[in-house]
CSV table of C-alpha atoms and ligand atoms in Angstrom, one decimal:
chain,number,residue,atom,x,y,z
M,1,MET,CA,23.4,-48.6,-34.4
M,2,HIS,CA,22.6,-49.4,-30.7
M,3,SER,CA,21.9,-53.0,-31.1
M,4,SER,CA,25.0,-53.8,-33.1
M,5,TYR,CA,27.0,-51.7,-30.7
M,6,TYR,CA,25.5,-53.8,-27.9
M,7,ASN,CA,26.3,-57.0,-29.7
M,8,ILE,CA,29.8,-56.0,-30.0
M,9,ILE,CA,30.0,-55.2,-26.2
M,10,GLU,CA,28.6,-58.6,-25.3
M,11,ASN,CA,30.9,-60.6,-27.6
M,12,ALA,CA,34.0,-58.6,-26.3
M,13,TYR,CA,32.9,-59.3,-22.8
M,14,ARG,CA,32.5,-63.1,-23.3
M,15,LEU,CA,35.9,-63.3,-25.1
M,16,THR,CA,37.6,-61.3,-22.4
M,17,LYS,CA,36.0,-63.2,-19.6
M,18,ALA,CA,37.5,-66.3,-20.9
M,19,LEU,CA,41.0,-65.1,-20.9
M,20,GLU,CA,43.5,-65.7,-18.2
M,21,ASP,CA,43.5,-62.8,-15.9
M,22,LYS,CA,47.3,-61.9,-15.4
M,23,GLY,CA,46.5,-59.2,-13.0
M,24,LYS,CA,46.9,-59.0,-9.2
M,25,LEU,CA,44.5,-57.3,-6.6
M,26,ALA,CA,45.7,-54.2,-5.1
M,27,THR,CA,46.7,-55.4,-1.5
M,28,TYR,CA,48.3,-52.0,-0.2
M,29,ILE,CA,44.9,-51.1,0.8
M,30,PRO,CA,43.7,-54.0,2.8
M,31,GLU,CA,40.1,-53.8,2.2
M,32,LEU,CA,40.6,-53.9,-1.6
M,33,ALA,CA,42.2,-57.3,-1.2
M,34,ASN,CA,39.0,-58.7,0.3
M,35,VAL,CA,37.2,-58.2,-3.2
M,36,ASP,CA,36.2,-61.1,-5.3
M,37,PRO,CA,38.7,-61.0,-8.2
M,38,SER,CA,36.2,-62.7,-10.5
M,39,ASN,CA,33.9,-59.7,-10.6
M,40,PHE,CA,33.6,-58.5,-14.2
M,41,GLY,CA,31.2,-56.0,-15.6
M,42,ILE,CA,30.7,-53.4,-18.3
M,43,HIS,CA,28.1,-50.7,-19.0
M,44,THR,CA,27.9,-48.0,-21.6
M,45,THR,CA,25.7,-45.0,-21.7
M,46,ASN,CA,24.7,-43.1,-24.8
M,47,LEU,CA,24.1,-39.2,-24.7
M,48,ASP,CA,20.4,-40.0,-25.6
M,49,GLY,CA,20.3,-41.8,-22.3
M,50,THR,CA,20.0,-45.2,-23.5
M,51,ASN,CA,22.3,-47.6,-21.6
M,52,PHE,CA,23.3,-51.1,-21.7
M,53,GLY,CA,25.6,-53.5,-19.5
M,54,VAL,CA,26.7,-57.0,-19.1
M,55,GLY,CA,28.0,-59.0,-16.2
M,56,ASP,CA,28.6,-57.5,-12.7
M,57,ASN,CA,27.6,-54.1,-14.2
M,58,LEU,CA,25.2,-53.4,-11.3
M,59,LYS,CA,27.6,-54.3,-8.4
M,60,LYS,CA,29.4,-51.5,-6.5
M,61,PHE,CA,33.1,-51.1,-6.3
M,62,SER,CA,35.6,-48.7,-5.0
M,63,ILE,CA,36.1,-46.2,-7.7
M,64,GLN,CA,39.5,-45.0,-6.0
M,65,SER,CA,41.4,-42.6,-8.3
M,66,ILE,CA,38.5,-42.1,-10.9
M,67,ALA,CA,37.2,-39.8,-8.3
M,68,LYS,CA,40.2,-37.6,-9.2
M,69,VAL,CA,38.4,-36.4,-12.3
M,70,LEU,CA,35.6,-35.2,-10.3
M,71,SER,CA,37.7,-33.4,-7.6
M,72,LEU,CA,39.6,-31.8,-10.4
M,73,THR,CA,36.2,-30.7,-12.1
M,74,LEU,CA,35.1,-29.1,-8.9
M,75,ALA,CA,38.6,-27.4,-8.1
M,76,TYR,CA,38.8,-26.2,-11.8
M,77,LYS,CA,35.4,-24.8,-11.7
M,78,ILE,CA,36.3,-22.8,-8.5
M,79,LEU,CA,39.5,-21.6,-9.3
M,80,GLY,CA,39.7,-21.5,-13.1
M,81,GLU,CA,43.0,-21.3,-14.8
M,82,GLU,CA,44.9,-20.2,-11.7
M,83,ILE,CA,44.9,-23.9,-10.9
M,84,TRP,CA,47.6,-24.6,-13.2
M,85,GLU,CA,49.9,-22.7,-11.0
M,86,ARG,CA,49.6,-25.4,-8.4
M,87,VAL,CA,49.6,-28.6,-10.6
M,88,ASP,CA,50.8,-29.1,-14.3
M,89,VAL,CA,49.1,-31.0,-17.2
M,90,GLU,CA,52.1,-33.2,-18.3
M,91,PRO,CA,52.2,-37.1,-18.3
M,92,SER,CA,54.6,-38.2,-15.5
M,93,GLY,CA,55.8,-41.3,-17.0
M,94,THR,CA,56.2,-42.7,-13.3
M,95,LYS,CA,53.8,-44.8,-11.2
M,96,PHE,CA,50.8,-43.2,-9.6
M,97,ASP,CA,52.3,-42.9,-6.1
M,98,SER,CA,55.7,-41.9,-7.2
M,99,LEU,CA,57.8,-39.3,-5.3
M,100,LEU,CA,60.5,-39.0,-7.9
M,101,LEU,CA,59.7,-35.9,-9.9
M,102,LEU,CA,58.3,-33.8,-6.9
M,103,GLU,CA,62.1,-33.1,-6.1
M,104,SER,CA,62.9,-31.9,-9.7
M,105,TYR,CA,59.7,-29.8,-10.1
M,106,GLU,CA,59.9,-28.3,-6.6
M,107,GLY,CA,56.7,-29.6,-5.3
M,108,ILE,CA,54.5,-29.0,-8.3
M,109,PRO,CA,53.0,-32.4,-9.3
M,110,ARG,CA,53.1,-33.3,-13.1
M,111,ASN,CA,49.4,-33.7,-13.3
M,112,PRO,CA,46.3,-33.9,-11.3
M,113,PHE,CA,45.8,-37.7,-11.8
M,114,ILE,CA,48.8,-39.0,-10.0
M,115,ASN,CA,48.5,-39.1,-6.3
M,116,SER,CA,50.6,-36.1,-5.5
M,117,GLY,CA,48.6,-33.9,-8.0
M,118,ALA,CA,45.2,-35.3,-6.5
M,119,ILE,CA,46.5,-34.4,-3.1
M,120,VAL,CA,47.2,-30.8,-4.0
M,121,ILE,CA,43.6,-30.7,-5.7
M,122,CYS,CA,42.3,-31.7,-2.2
M,123,ASP,CA,44.2,-29.0,-0.6
M,124,ILE,CA,42.7,-26.4,-3.0
M,125,LEU,CA,39.2,-27.7,-2.1
M,126,MET,CA,39.8,-27.5,1.5
M,127,THR,CA,40.9,-23.9,1.3
M,128,HIS,CA,37.9,-22.9,-1.0
M,129,LEU,CA,35.1,-24.7,0.3
M,130,ASN,CA,33.4,-24.4,3.7
M,131,ASN,CA,33.5,-28.1,4.4
M,132,ALA,CA,35.4,-30.0,1.6
M,133,HIS,CA,34.1,-33.5,2.6
M,134,LYS,CA,30.4,-32.5,2.7
M,135,ASP,CA,30.6,-30.1,-0.3
M,136,PHE,CA,32.5,-32.4,-2.6
M,137,LEU,CA,30.0,-35.3,-1.8
M,138,ASP,CA,27.1,-33.0,-2.5
M,139,PHE,CA,28.8,-32.1,-5.9
M,140,VAL,CA,29.4,-35.7,-6.8
M,141,ARG,CA,25.6,-36.4,-5.7
M,142,ASP,CA,24.5,-33.8,-8.0
M,143,VAL,CA,26.7,-34.9,-11.0
M,144,SER,CA,25.9,-38.6,-10.5
M,145,ASP,CA,22.1,-38.3,-9.6
M,146,LEU,CA,22.9,-40.4,-6.7
M,147,PRO,CA,21.3,-38.4,-3.6
M,148,ASP,CA,22.2,-41.3,-1.3
M,149,LEU,CA,25.9,-41.6,-2.2
M,150,THR,CA,28.2,-41.6,0.8
M,151,TYR,CA,31.9,-42.2,1.5
M,152,SER,CA,33.0,-45.7,2.7
M,153,ASP,CA,34.4,-45.3,6.0
M,154,LYS,CA,35.6,-48.9,5.9
M,155,ILE,CA,37.6,-48.2,2.7
M,156,ALA,CA,38.9,-44.9,3.8
M,157,ASP,CA,40.0,-46.1,7.2
M,158,SER,CA,41.8,-49.0,5.7
M,159,GLU,CA,43.8,-46.8,3.3
M,160,LYS,CA,44.5,-44.3,6.0
M,161,ALA,CA,45.9,-47.2,8.3
M,162,LYS,CA,48.3,-48.0,5.6
M,163,GLY,CA,48.7,-44.6,4.1
M,164,TYR,CA,52.6,-44.2,4.6
M,165,ARG,CA,53.3,-43.3,0.9
M,166,ASN,CA,50.5,-40.6,0.6
M,167,THR,CA,51.5,-39.2,3.8
M,168,ALA,CA,55.1,-38.9,2.5
M,169,LEU,CA,53.7,-37.3,-0.7
M,170,CYS,CA,51.8,-34.6,1.0
M,171,ASN,CA,54.5,-33.8,3.7
M,172,PHE,CA,57.0,-33.5,0.8
M,173,ILE,CA,54.8,-31.2,-1.2
M,174,LYS,CA,54.3,-29.2,1.8
M,175,SER,CA,57.9,-28.8,2.4
M,176,PHE,CA,57.9,-26.9,-1.0
M,177,ASP,CA,54.8,-24.7,0.3
M,178,ASN,CA,52.4,-26.3,-2.4
M,179,ILE,CA,50.2,-27.5,0.4
M,180,ASN,CA,48.2,-24.8,2.5
M,181,ASN,CA,46.3,-26.9,5.0
M,182,GLU,CA,47.6,-29.4,7.6
M,183,PRO,CA,48.7,-32.6,5.8
M,184,GLU,CA,46.6,-34.8,8.2
M,185,ASP,CA,43.4,-33.0,7.1
M,186,VAL,CA,44.2,-32.8,3.4
M,187,LEU,CA,44.9,-36.7,3.6
M,188,ASP,CA,41.6,-37.3,5.5
M,189,PHE,CA,39.8,-35.7,2.7
M,190,TYR,CA,41.9,-37.4,0.0
M,191,PHE,CA,41.2,-40.8,1.5
M,192,ASP,CA,37.4,-40.1,1.6
M,193,MET,CA,37.5,-38.8,-1.9
M,194,CYS,CA,39.0,-42.2,-3.0
M,195,SER,CA,36.6,-44.2,-0.9
M,196,LEU,CA,33.5,-43.5,-3.0
M,197,GLU,CA,31.7,-46.5,-4.4
M,198,MET,CA,29.6,-46.8,-7.6
M,199,ASN,CA,28.7,-49.5,-10.0
M,200,CYS,CA,29.4,-49.5,-13.8
M,201,GLN,CA,26.1,-48.1,-14.7
M,202,GLN,CA,26.3,-45.3,-12.2
M,203,LEU,CA,29.8,-44.5,-13.1
M,204,SER,CA,29.1,-44.5,-17.0
M,205,LYS,CA,26.2,-42.1,-16.4
M,206,THR,CA,28.1,-39.9,-13.9
M,207,PHE,CA,30.7,-39.2,-16.6
M,208,THR,CA,28.3,-38.3,-19.4
M,209,PHE,CA,28.8,-34.6,-18.5
M,210,LEU,CA,32.4,-34.6,-19.9
M,211,ALA,CA,31.2,-36.3,-23.1
M,212,ASN,CA,28.5,-33.7,-23.4
M,213,GLY,CA,30.4,-30.6,-23.4
M,214,GLY,CA,30.2,-30.0,-19.6
M,215,ARG,CA,26.4,-30.6,-19.4
M,216,LYS,CA,24.6,-33.5,-17.5
M,217,LEU,CA,21.9,-35.3,-19.8
M,218,ASP,CA,19.2,-33.3,-18.2
M,219,GLY,CA,20.9,-30.1,-19.6
M,220,LYS,CA,22.3,-28.8,-16.3
M,221,LYS,CA,25.7,-27.2,-16.7
M,222,ILE,CA,28.5,-28.7,-14.5
M,223,ILE,CA,31.4,-27.1,-16.1
M,224,SER,CA,32.1,-24.9,-19.2
M,225,LYS,CA,32.8,-26.5,-22.7
M,226,GLY,CA,36.3,-25.3,-22.8
M,227,LYS,CA,37.0,-26.7,-19.1
M,228,ALA,CA,35.5,-30.1,-20.2
M,229,LYS,CA,37.7,-30.3,-23.3
M,230,ARG,CA,40.6,-29.8,-21.1
M,231,ILE,CA,39.8,-32.4,-18.4
M,232,ASN,CA,39.3,-34.8,-21.3
M,233,ALA,CA,42.6,-33.9,-22.6
M,234,ILE,CA,44.3,-34.5,-19.3
M,235,MET,CA,42.5,-38.0,-19.1
M,236,LEU,CA,43.8,-38.9,-22.4
M,237,THR,CA,47.4,-38.0,-21.7
M,238,CYS,CA,47.6,-38.7,-17.9
M,239,GLY,CA,44.6,-40.8,-17.0
M,240,PHE,CA,46.5,-44.2,-16.9
M,241,TYR,CA,49.8,-43.0,-15.4
M,242,ASP,CA,52.8,-44.5,-17.1
M,243,GLU,CA,50.5,-46.5,-19.3
M,244,SER,CA,48.5,-43.4,-20.8
M,245,GLY,CA,50.2,-43.8,-24.3
M,246,GLU,CA,49.4,-47.6,-24.4
M,247,PHE,CA,45.8,-46.9,-23.4
M,248,ALA,CA,45.6,-44.4,-26.1
M,249,PHE,CA,47.3,-46.8,-28.6
M,250,ARG,CA,45.1,-49.7,-27.7
M,251,VAL,CA,41.7,-48.2,-26.8
M,252,GLY,CA,41.8,-44.6,-28.2
M,253,LEU,CA,39.6,-42.8,-25.8
M,254,PRO,CA,40.2,-40.3,-22.8
M,255,GLY,CA,39.6,-42.3,-19.6
M,256,LYS,CA,40.6,-42.9,-16.0
M,257,SER,CA,41.3,-45.9,-13.9
M,258,GLY,CA,41.3,-46.6,-10.3
M,259,VAL,CA,43.2,-49.3,-8.1
M,260,GLY,CA,39.7,-50.8,-7.2
M,261,GLY,CA,39.9,-52.1,-10.8
M,262,GLY,CA,37.5,-49.8,-12.5
M,263,ILE,CA,37.9,-47.6,-15.7
M,264,VAL,CA,35.7,-45.1,-17.2
M,265,ALA,CA,36.3,-43.7,-20.8
M,266,LEU,CA,34.3,-41.6,-23.1
M,267,TYR,CA,33.9,-40.6,-26.8
M,268,PRO,CA,33.0,-36.9,-26.9
M,269,GLN,CA,29.5,-36.3,-28.3
M,270,GLN,CA,28.8,-39.9,-28.4
M,271,TYR,CA,29.0,-42.2,-25.2
M,272,THR,CA,30.7,-43.2,-22.0
M,273,ILE,CA,31.8,-46.6,-21.0
M,274,ALA,CA,32.6,-48.2,-17.6
M,275,VAL,CA,34.4,-51.5,-16.9
M,276,TRP,CA,35.2,-53.1,-13.6
M,277,SER,CA,37.7,-56.1,-13.2
M,278,PRO,CA,39.6,-56.0,-9.8
M,279,LYS,CA,43.0,-57.5,-10.8
M,280,LEU,CA,45.5,-54.8,-11.9
M,281,ASN,CA,48.5,-54.9,-14.4
M,282,PRO,CA,51.9,-53.8,-13.1
M,283,ASN,CA,51.0,-50.1,-13.9
M,284,GLY,CA,48.0,-50.2,-11.4
M,285,ASN,CA,45.3,-50.4,-14.2
M,286,SER,CA,42.7,-53.1,-14.7
M,287,PHE,CA,44.2,-55.9,-16.6
M,288,LYS,CA,40.9,-57.3,-18.1
M,289,GLY,CA,39.4,-53.9,-18.2
M,290,MET,CA,41.8,-52.4,-20.5
M,291,THR,CA,41.4,-55.6,-22.8
M,292,LEU,CA,37.9,-55.5,-22.9
M,293,LEU,CA,37.8,-51.7,-23.9
M,294,GLU,CA,40.4,-52.6,-26.7
M,295,GLU,CA,38.1,-55.0,-27.9
M,296,VAL,CA,35.0,-53.0,-27.8
M,297,THR,CA,36.6,-49.8,-29.6
M,298,THR,CA,38.4,-52.1,-32.0
M,299,HIS,CA,35.2,-54.0,-33.1
M,300,SER,CA,33.0,-50.9,-33.0
M,301,GLU,CA,35.5,-48.7,-34.6
M,302,LEU,CA,34.2,-46.0,-32.1
M,303,SER,CA,37.2,-44.3,-30.8
M,304,ILE,CA,38.5,-40.7,-31.3
M,305,PHE,CA,41.1,-41.9,-33.6
H,1,LIG,N1,43.5,-44.1,-3.0
H,1,LIG,C1,44.5,-44.8,-4.0
H,1,LIG,C2,45.9,-44.2,-3.5
H,1,LIG,O1,46.1,-43.1,-2.9
H,1,LIG,C3,44.2,-44.2,-5.3
H,1,LIG,C4,45.2,-44.8,-6.3
H,1,LIG,C5,44.6,-45.2,-7.6
H,1,LIG,O2,43.5,-45.6,-7.7
H,1,LIG,N2,45.5,-45.3,-8.7
H,1,LIG,O3,46.9,-44.9,-3.7
């Protein structure tokens, strides 16, 4: 099974690489505008540990919003079901940084993967951890088996310098009493969280716990099976903002994107897959990344549908 699946990945990669890239780099974070847009990589990890990649699969990039899945995992583990009093689990139907629905829902973000929801999750972690910056990093180091992982100050500072929208979101939510810490501190942590860098191989390995009922490949429990199921459900319904339906329709896997051009997706009990192509479509998702994943699941017939 492996070699034919790997052939499909290689062919899909070559085919998609040759296509015209209709996406655009995310320039609102100045550091991300400096990335070479021709980078293109893919890597898959099977739950038996075997893995395979093509292209720029070993080059690090800014995982941005993909880290929101890991912050949700830690906050959900700490707070349990109470967490859903602070953030909902519905698709937003709006852009990732939209302020629109916060007014209607009185400061309760629609889900934890849009910026407003992830900012509330950061607030929860700030309240419940001694040192959110350090403790979250330690958690991700453990989940990823990357003991040397650090935040990128360069990317975090660059985003902070132009972080007007996220600042607006955080202040607006605080006006509804759904942020307990100082907005400036919550945002500093949020920018740090978004600044993590990994390559496709590392990203696909990191997400294996969610394909494996909450356990890492070495058996270590990260989160319960029931919670892993729910996180996967939110990835399927909300992982791509206003394009979550389209991603389910074209690719058919739970996943999460980031404005650095990365996408990670997974097939429960089978495999994870990470792609990277920096140019984004108008919804803020990697243009070629989505096409590549669509090719892979269409030709391999390995999707949840
Ligand atoms: N750090 C980014 C922001 O807040 C994350 C957004 C994303 O990756 N979609 O805008």
